[in-house]
PDB file of C-alpha atoms in Angstrom:
ATOM      1  CA  MET A 500      33.006 -54.259   0.490  1.00 51.00           C
ATOM      2  CA  SER A 501      29.252 -53.767   0.835  1.00 58.00           C
ATOM      3  CA  THR A 502      29.879 -51.015   3.502  1.00 62.00           C
ATOM      4  CA  LYS A 503      32.185 -49.121   1.251  1.00 67.00           C
ATOM      5  CA  SER A 504      29.741 -49.168  -1.717  1.00 66.00           C
ATOM      6  CA  THR A 505      26.818 -48.183   0.504  1.00 73.00           C
ATOM      7  CA  SER A 506      28.762 -45.223   1.948  1.00 88.00           C
ATOM      8  CA  LEU A 507      30.083 -44.224  -1.557  1.00 88.00           C
ATOM      9  CA  ALA A 508      26.419 -44.457  -2.871  1.00 87.00           C
ATOM     10  CA  ALA A 509      25.119 -42.426   0.039  1.00 90.00           C
ATOM     11  CA  ARG A 510      27.862 -39.848  -0.582  1.00 91.00           C
ATOM     12  CA  MET A 511      27.044 -39.643  -4.198  1.00 92.00           C
ATOM     13  CA  GLN A 512      23.387 -39.295  -3.378  1.00 93.00           C
ATOM     14  CA  ARG A 513      24.156 -36.385  -0.984  1.00 93.00           C
ATOM     15  CA  ILE A 514      26.263 -34.709  -3.665  1.00 95.00           C
ATOM     16  CA  GLU A 515      23.418 -35.008  -6.136  1.00 95.00           C
ATOM     17  CA  GLN A 516      20.982 -33.607  -3.638  1.00 95.00           C
ATOM     18  CA  ALA A 517      23.401 -30.680  -2.999  1.00 95.00           C
ATOM     19  CA  LYS A 518      23.724 -29.984  -6.748  1.00 96.00           C
ATOM     20  CA  ALA A 519      19.850 -30.061  -7.076  1.00 96.00           C
ATOM     21  CA  ARG A 520      19.541 -27.528  -4.119  1.00 96.00           C
ATOM     22  CA  VAL A 521      22.048 -25.176  -5.771  1.00 96.00           C
ATOM     23  CA  ALA A 522      20.336 -25.372  -9.033  1.00 96.00           C
ATOM     24  CA  HIS A 523      17.060 -24.654  -7.285  1.00 96.00           C
ATOM     25  CA  ASP A 524      18.566 -21.676  -5.480  1.00 96.00           C
ATOM     26  CA  GLU A 525      20.110 -20.403  -8.721  1.00 96.00           C
ATOM     27  CA  ALA A 526      16.695 -20.647 -10.456  1.00 96.00           C
ATOM     28  CA  LYS A 527      14.996 -18.869  -7.627  1.00 96.00           C
ATOM     29  CA  LEU A 528      17.660 -16.021  -7.620  1.00 96.00           C
ATOM     30  CA  ARG A 529      17.198 -15.691 -11.371  1.00 96.00           C
ATOM     31  CA  ALA A 530      13.306 -15.522 -10.995  1.00 96.00           C
ATOM     32  CA  ASP A 531      13.675 -12.981  -8.148  1.00 96.00           C
ATOM     33  CA  GLU A 532      16.008 -10.715 -10.315  1.00 96.00           C
ATOM     34  CA  ARG A 533      13.519 -11.055 -13.277  1.00 96.00           C
ATOM     35  CA  ARG A 534      10.679  -9.999 -11.047  1.00 96.00           C
ATOM     36  CA  ALA A 535      12.580  -7.042  -9.620  1.00 96.00           C
ATOM     37  CA  ARG A 536      13.464  -5.905 -13.068  1.00 96.00           C
ATOM     38  CA  THR A 537       9.877  -6.341 -14.260  1.00 96.00           C
ATOM     39  CA  LYS A 538       8.661  -4.210 -11.393  1.00 95.00           C
ATOM     40  CA  ARG A 539      11.251  -1.571 -12.152  1.00 95.00           C
ATOM     41  CA  LEU A 540      10.320  -1.548 -15.831  1.00 95.00           C
ATOM     42  CA  ILE A 541       6.487  -1.182 -14.824  1.00 95.00           C
ATOM     43  CA  GLU A 542       7.381   1.728 -12.304  1.00 94.00           C
ATOM     44  CA  ALA A 543       9.429   3.473 -15.205  1.00 92.00           C
ATOM     45  CA  GLY A 544       6.514   3.035 -17.598  1.00 92.00           C
ATOM     46  CA  ALA A 545       4.179   4.484 -15.030  1.00 92.00           C
ATOM     47  CA  LEU A 546       6.438   7.562 -14.623  1.00 92.00           C
ATOM     48  CA  VAL A 547       6.397   8.088 -18.429  1.00 92.00           C
ATOM     49  CA  GLU A 548       2.690   8.006 -18.376  1.00 91.00           C
ATOM     50  CA  LYS A 549       2.462  10.104 -15.370  1.00 88.00           C
ATOM     51  CA  ALA A 550       4.704  12.758 -17.069  1.00 89.00           C
ATOM     52  CA  GLY A 551       2.309  12.657 -19.946  1.00 91.00           C
ATOM     53  CA  TYR A 552       4.644  11.139 -22.510  1.00 92.00           C
ATOM     54  CA  LEU A 553       3.084   7.790 -23.078  1.00 89.00           C
ATOM     55  CA  ASP A 554       1.496   8.893 -26.493  1.00 91.00           C
ATOM     56  CA  PHE A 555       4.892   9.680 -28.058  1.00 92.00           C
ATOM     57  CA  ASP A 556       6.440   7.315 -30.572  1.00 93.00           C
ATOM     58  CA  ALA A 557       9.169   5.010 -29.028  1.00 92.00           C
ATOM     59  CA  ASN A 558      11.790   6.685 -31.122  1.00 94.00           C
ATOM     60  CA  VAL A 559      10.950  10.018 -29.799  1.00 94.00           C
ATOM     61  CA  LEU A 560      10.917   8.760 -26.169  1.00 93.00           C
ATOM     62  CA  HIS A 561      14.204   7.076 -26.599  1.00 93.00           C
ATOM     63  CA  GLY A 562      15.802  10.081 -28.094  1.00 94.00           C
ATOM     64  CA  ALA A 563      14.418  12.409 -25.462  1.00 93.00           C
ATOM     65  CA  LEU A 564      15.614  10.202 -22.609  1.00 92.00           C
ATOM     66  CA  ARG A 565      19.038   9.876 -24.223  1.00 93.00           C
ATOM     67  CA  SER A 566      19.363  13.716 -24.358  1.00 93.00           C
ATOM     68  CA  LEU A 567      18.884  13.773 -20.504  1.00 92.00           C
ATOM     69  CA  ARG A 568      22.069  11.572 -20.023  1.00 92.00           C
ATOM     70  CA  PRO A 569      24.633  14.481 -19.691  1.00 92.00           C
ATOM     71  CA  GLY A 570      22.440  16.166 -17.048  1.00 91.00           C
ATOM     72  CA  PHE A 571      22.765  13.101 -14.824  1.00 92.00           C
ATOM     73  CA  ALA A 572      26.583  13.841 -14.498  1.00 92.00           C
ATOM     74  CA  ASP A 573      25.628  17.263 -13.072  1.00 93.00           C
ATOM     75  CA  LYS A 574      24.756  16.714  -9.353  1.00 94.00           C
ATOM     76  CA  GLY A 575      23.102  20.105  -9.227  1.00 94.00           C
ATOM     77  CA  GLN A 576      20.800  19.206 -12.112  1.00 93.00           C
ATOM     78  CA  VAL A 577      19.978  15.916 -10.485  1.00 94.00           C
ATOM     79  CA  GLU A 578      19.059  17.657  -7.296  1.00 95.00           C
ATOM     80  CA  VAL A 579      16.855  20.225  -9.344  1.00 94.00           C
ATOM     81  CA  TRP A 580      15.099  17.205 -11.060  1.00 94.00           C
ATOM     82  CA  ALA A 581      14.563  15.398  -7.775  1.00 94.00           C
ATOM     83  CA  ALA A 582      13.147  18.519  -6.053  1.00 95.00           C
ATOM     84  CA  ASP A 583      10.744  19.058  -8.915  1.00 94.00           C
ATOM     85  CA  GLY A 584       9.742  15.427  -9.029  1.00 93.00           C
ATOM     86  CA  GLY A 585       9.123  15.498  -5.239  1.00 93.00           C
ATOM     87  CA  ARG A 586       7.027  18.609  -5.471  1.00 94.00           C
ATOM     88  CA  ALA A 587       4.935  16.961  -8.271  1.00 91.00           C
ATOM     89  CA  PHE A 588       4.316  13.772  -6.317  1.00 90.00           C
ATOM     90  CA  ALA A 589       3.408  15.913  -3.142  1.00 91.00           C
ATOM     91  CA  GLU A 590       0.945  17.997  -5.219  1.00 90.00           C
ATOM     92  CA  GLU A 591      -0.665  14.966  -6.640  1.00 88.00           C
ATOM     93  CA  ALA A 592      -1.026  13.347  -3.196  1.00 85.00           C
ATOM     94  CA  ARG A 593      -2.523  16.563  -1.843  1.00 86.00           C
ATOM     95  CA  ARG A 594      -4.984  16.667  -4.784  1.00 87.00           C
ATOM     96  CA  GLY A 595      -5.898  12.923  -4.059  1.00 82.00           C
ATOM     97  CA  ASP A 596      -6.461  13.679  -0.480  1.00 83.00           C
ATOM     98  CA  GLU A 597      -8.461  16.865  -0.949  1.00 86.00           C
ATOM     99  CA  GLY A 598     -11.904  16.650   0.660  1.00 87.00           C
ATOM    100  CA  LYS A 599     -11.048  13.365   2.512  1.00 91.00           C
ATOM    101  CA  LYS A 600     -11.537  13.036   6.204  1.00 92.00           C
ATOM    102  CA  PRO A 601     -11.117  10.358   8.804  1.00 94.00           C
ATOM    103  CA  CYS A 602     -14.215   8.103   8.671  1.00 95.00           C
ATOM    104  CA  VAL A 603     -15.478   5.145  10.519  1.00 96.00           C
ATOM    105  CA  ILE A 604     -17.896   2.522   9.119  1.00 96.00           C
ATOM    106  CA  VAL A 605     -19.793   0.157  11.363  1.00 95.00           C
ATOM    107  CA  PHE A 606     -21.752  -2.924  10.260  1.00 95.00           C
ATOM    108  CA  PRO A 607     -24.118  -4.927  12.451  1.00 93.00           C
ATOM    109  CA  ARG A 608     -22.600  -8.153  11.317  1.00 92.00           C
ATOM    110  CA  PRO A 609     -19.358  -9.502   9.918  1.00 92.00           C
ATOM    111  CA  LEU A 610     -18.860  -8.697   6.065  1.00 94.00           C
ATOM    112  CA  SER A 611     -18.442 -11.282   3.364  1.00 94.00           C
ATOM    113  CA  LYS A 612     -15.075 -11.797   1.769  1.00 94.00           C
ATOM    114  CA  GLU A 613     -16.140  -9.765  -1.270  1.00 94.00           C
ATOM    115  CA  ALA A 614     -17.449  -6.877   0.847  1.00 94.00           C
ATOM    116  CA  ALA A 615     -14.270  -6.906   3.008  1.00 94.00           C
ATOM    117  CA  ALA A 616     -12.152  -6.669  -0.137  1.00 94.00           C
ATOM    118  CA  ASN A 617     -14.268  -3.755  -1.414  1.00 93.00           C
ATOM    119  CA  MET A 618     -13.573  -1.973   1.911  1.00 95.00           C
ATOM    120  CA  ARG A 619      -9.794  -2.523   1.563  1.00 95.00           C
ATOM    121  CA  ARG A 620      -9.795  -1.362  -2.048  1.00 93.00           C
ATOM    122  CA  ALA A 621     -11.495   1.889  -0.749  1.00 93.00           C
ATOM    123  CA  ALA A 622      -8.494   2.322   1.563  1.00 91.00           C
ATOM    124  CA  PHE A 623     -10.468   1.316   4.699  1.00 96.00           C
ATOM    125  CA  ARG A 624      -8.878  -1.166   7.258  1.00 96.00           C
ATOM    126  CA  PHE A 625     -10.640  -3.164   9.931  1.00 95.00           C
ATOM    127  CA  SER A 626      -9.762  -2.397  13.537  1.00 94.00           C
ATOM    128  CA  LYS A 627     -10.038  -5.612  15.668  1.00 93.00           C
ATOM    129  CA  ILE A 628      -9.979  -3.441  18.805  1.00 93.00           C
ATOM    130  CA  PHE A 629     -12.784  -1.215  17.922  1.00 93.00           C
ATOM    131  CA  MET A 630     -14.624  -3.622  15.711  1.00 93.00           C
ATOM    132  CA  HIS A 631     -15.216  -1.079  12.942  1.00 95.00           C
ATOM    133  CA  TRP A 632     -13.644  -0.134   9.540  1.00 96.00           C
ATOM    134  CA  GLU A 633     -11.524   3.133   9.428  1.00 95.00           C
ATOM    135  CA  GLY A 634      -9.912   5.052   6.744  1.00 94.00           C
ATOM    136  CA  ARG A 635      -9.706   8.420   5.039  1.00 93.00           C
ATOM    137  CA  ALA A 636     -12.432   9.127   2.419  1.00 93.00           C
ATOM    138  CA  ARG A 637     -14.795  11.707   1.127  1.00 92.00           C
ATOM    139  CA  PHE A 638     -17.733  11.372   3.504  1.00 93.00           C
ATOM    140  CA  ALA A 639     -20.277  10.908   0.846  1.00 93.00           C
ATOM    141  CA  ASP A 640     -18.189   7.993  -0.680  1.00 93.00           C
ATOM    142  CA  ALA A 641     -17.942   6.360   2.847  1.00 94.00           C
ATOM    143  CA  GLN A 642     -21.739   6.806   3.316  1.00 95.00           C
ATOM    144  CA  SER A 643     -22.423   5.083  -0.033  1.00 94.00           C
ATOM    145  CA  LEU A 644     -20.000   2.220   0.782  1.00 94.00           C
ATOM    146  CA  ALA A 645     -21.568   1.678   4.135  1.00 95.00           C
ATOM    147  CA  ALA A 646     -25.067   1.778   2.747  1.00 95.00           C
ATOM    148  CA  ALA A 647     -24.110  -0.871   0.030  1.00 94.00           C
ATOM    149  CA  TYR A 648     -23.487  -3.385   2.845  1.00 94.00           C
ATOM    150  CA  GLY A 649     -26.026  -2.312   5.517  1.00 94.00           C
ATOM    151  CA  GLY A 650     -23.671  -0.294   7.654  1.00 95.00           C
ATOM    152  CA  VAL A 651     -23.367   3.274   9.020  1.00 95.00           C
ATOM    153  CA  ALA A 652     -20.612   5.797   8.316  1.00 95.00           C
ATOM    154  CA  ARG A 653     -19.463   8.569  10.711  1.00 94.00           C
ATOM    155  CA  SER A 654     -16.961  11.336  10.236  1.00 91.00           C
ATOM    156  CA  VAL A 655     -14.306  11.262  13.041  1.00 87.00           C
ATOM    157  CA  ASP A 656     -14.025  15.056  12.952  1.00 79.00           C
ATOM    158  CA  GLU A 657     -17.699  15.491  13.419  1.00 71.00           C
ATOM    159  CA  ASP A 658     -17.619  13.029  16.505  1.00 64.00           C
ATOM    160  CA  ARG A 659     -14.744  14.970  17.982  1.00 66.00           C
ATOM    161  CA  ALA A 660     -16.643  18.396  17.535  1.00 64.00           C
ATOM    162  CA  ARG A 661     -19.730  16.816  19.227  1.00 67.00           C
ATOM    163  CA  GLU A 662     -17.579  15.416  22.176  1.00 66.00           C
ATOM    164  CA  ASN A 663     -15.629  18.733  22.829  1.00 62.00           C
ATOM    165  CA  PRO A 664     -15.505  21.676  20.363  1.00 56.00           C
ATOM    166  CA  LEU A 665     -11.966  22.518  22.071  1.00 54.00           C
ATOM    167  CA  THR A 666     -10.514  19.146  20.790  1.00 50.00           C
ATOM    168  CA  ALA A 667     -12.195  18.972  17.536  1.00 48.00           C
ATOM    169  CA  ASN A 668      -8.850  20.256  15.827  1.00 49.00           C
ATOM    170  CA  GLY A 669      -6.530  18.303  17.985  1.00 47.00           C
ATOM    171  CA  GLY A 670      -6.683  20.549  20.952  1.00 45.00           C
ATOM    172  CA  GLY A 671      -3.759  22.690  22.045  1.00 44.00           C
ATOM    173  CA  GLU A 672      -0.560  22.219  23.898  1.00 43.00           C
ATOM    174  CA  GLY A 673      -1.062  20.070  26.946  1.00 41.00           C
ATOM    175  CA  HIS A 674      -4.626  19.334  26.099  1.00 43.00           C
ATOM    176  CA  VAL A 675      -6.291  16.410  27.802  1.00 45.00           C
ATOM    177  CA  PRO A 676      -8.271  14.210  25.643  1.00 48.00           C
ATOM    178  CA  PRO A 677     -11.920  13.753  26.834  1.00 50.00           C
ATOM    179  CA  ALA A 678     -12.812  10.658  28.794  1.00 49.00           C
ATOM    180  CA  PRO A 679     -13.844   7.595  26.792  1.00 50.00           C
ATOM    181  CA  THR A 680     -17.551   7.432  25.923  1.00 50.00           C
ATOM    182  CA  ASP A 681     -19.742   4.610  26.774  1.00 49.00           C
ATOM    183  CA  GLN A 682     -18.844   1.822  24.212  1.00 47.00           C
ATOM    184  CA  SER A 683     -22.560   0.929  23.533  1.00 46.00           C
ATOM    185  CA  SER A 684     -23.196   4.425  22.101  1.00 45.00           C
ATOM    186  CA  LEU A 685     -20.117   3.969  19.737  1.00 47.00           C
ATOM    187  CA  PHE A 686     -21.077   0.634  18.247  1.00 47.00           C
ATOM    188  CA  GLY A 687     -24.743   0.077  18.944  1.00 46.00           C
ATOM    189  CA  GLU A 688     -26.108  -2.390  21.424  1.00 43.00           C
ATOM    190  CA  ASP A 689     -25.991  -5.321  19.120  1.00 46.00           C
ATOM    191  CA  GLN A 690     -22.249  -5.084  18.440  1.00 45.00           C
ATOM    192  CA  ILE A 691     -20.755  -5.394  21.832  1.00 41.00           C
TER     193      ILE A 691
END
């Protein structure tokens, strides 16, 4: 009798544990769906702001968006909207990248966590191979950032031009890149 009640109690405990796992998985699924919806709503709000409509009253926005509904049934109109939006995003990206060039920033010692976070916010990433920070930036901004933490900024384009004027713009078809330079000249004696 004791064995039957033990096995029954054990089975009931496993069933309760399974129910708890299912409840946990359902709660996680609902939370994931909520997060995905929140992300999509934030993206939609950002698009309304980007289009310059954020200052309009909610009724105006709602009415304007509802008036677009028939256009979504027209595949040609949707393609026109998609092309126009793509051009606008590409133009914005081009304007944001204007004046930026590949830059390298070298520091004599490792950066603090705060400084490293600021480098990442400025769109630089650390290369563990070359032991430097690299990214695309306006050179004056890269120099300011480097100076703030005791480093030195270099423009990669200017480095290429100094090494070999023929390869400064990527060379031509079948071009052979120059031989690697002495590592000590790239990083300074104290960084090797």
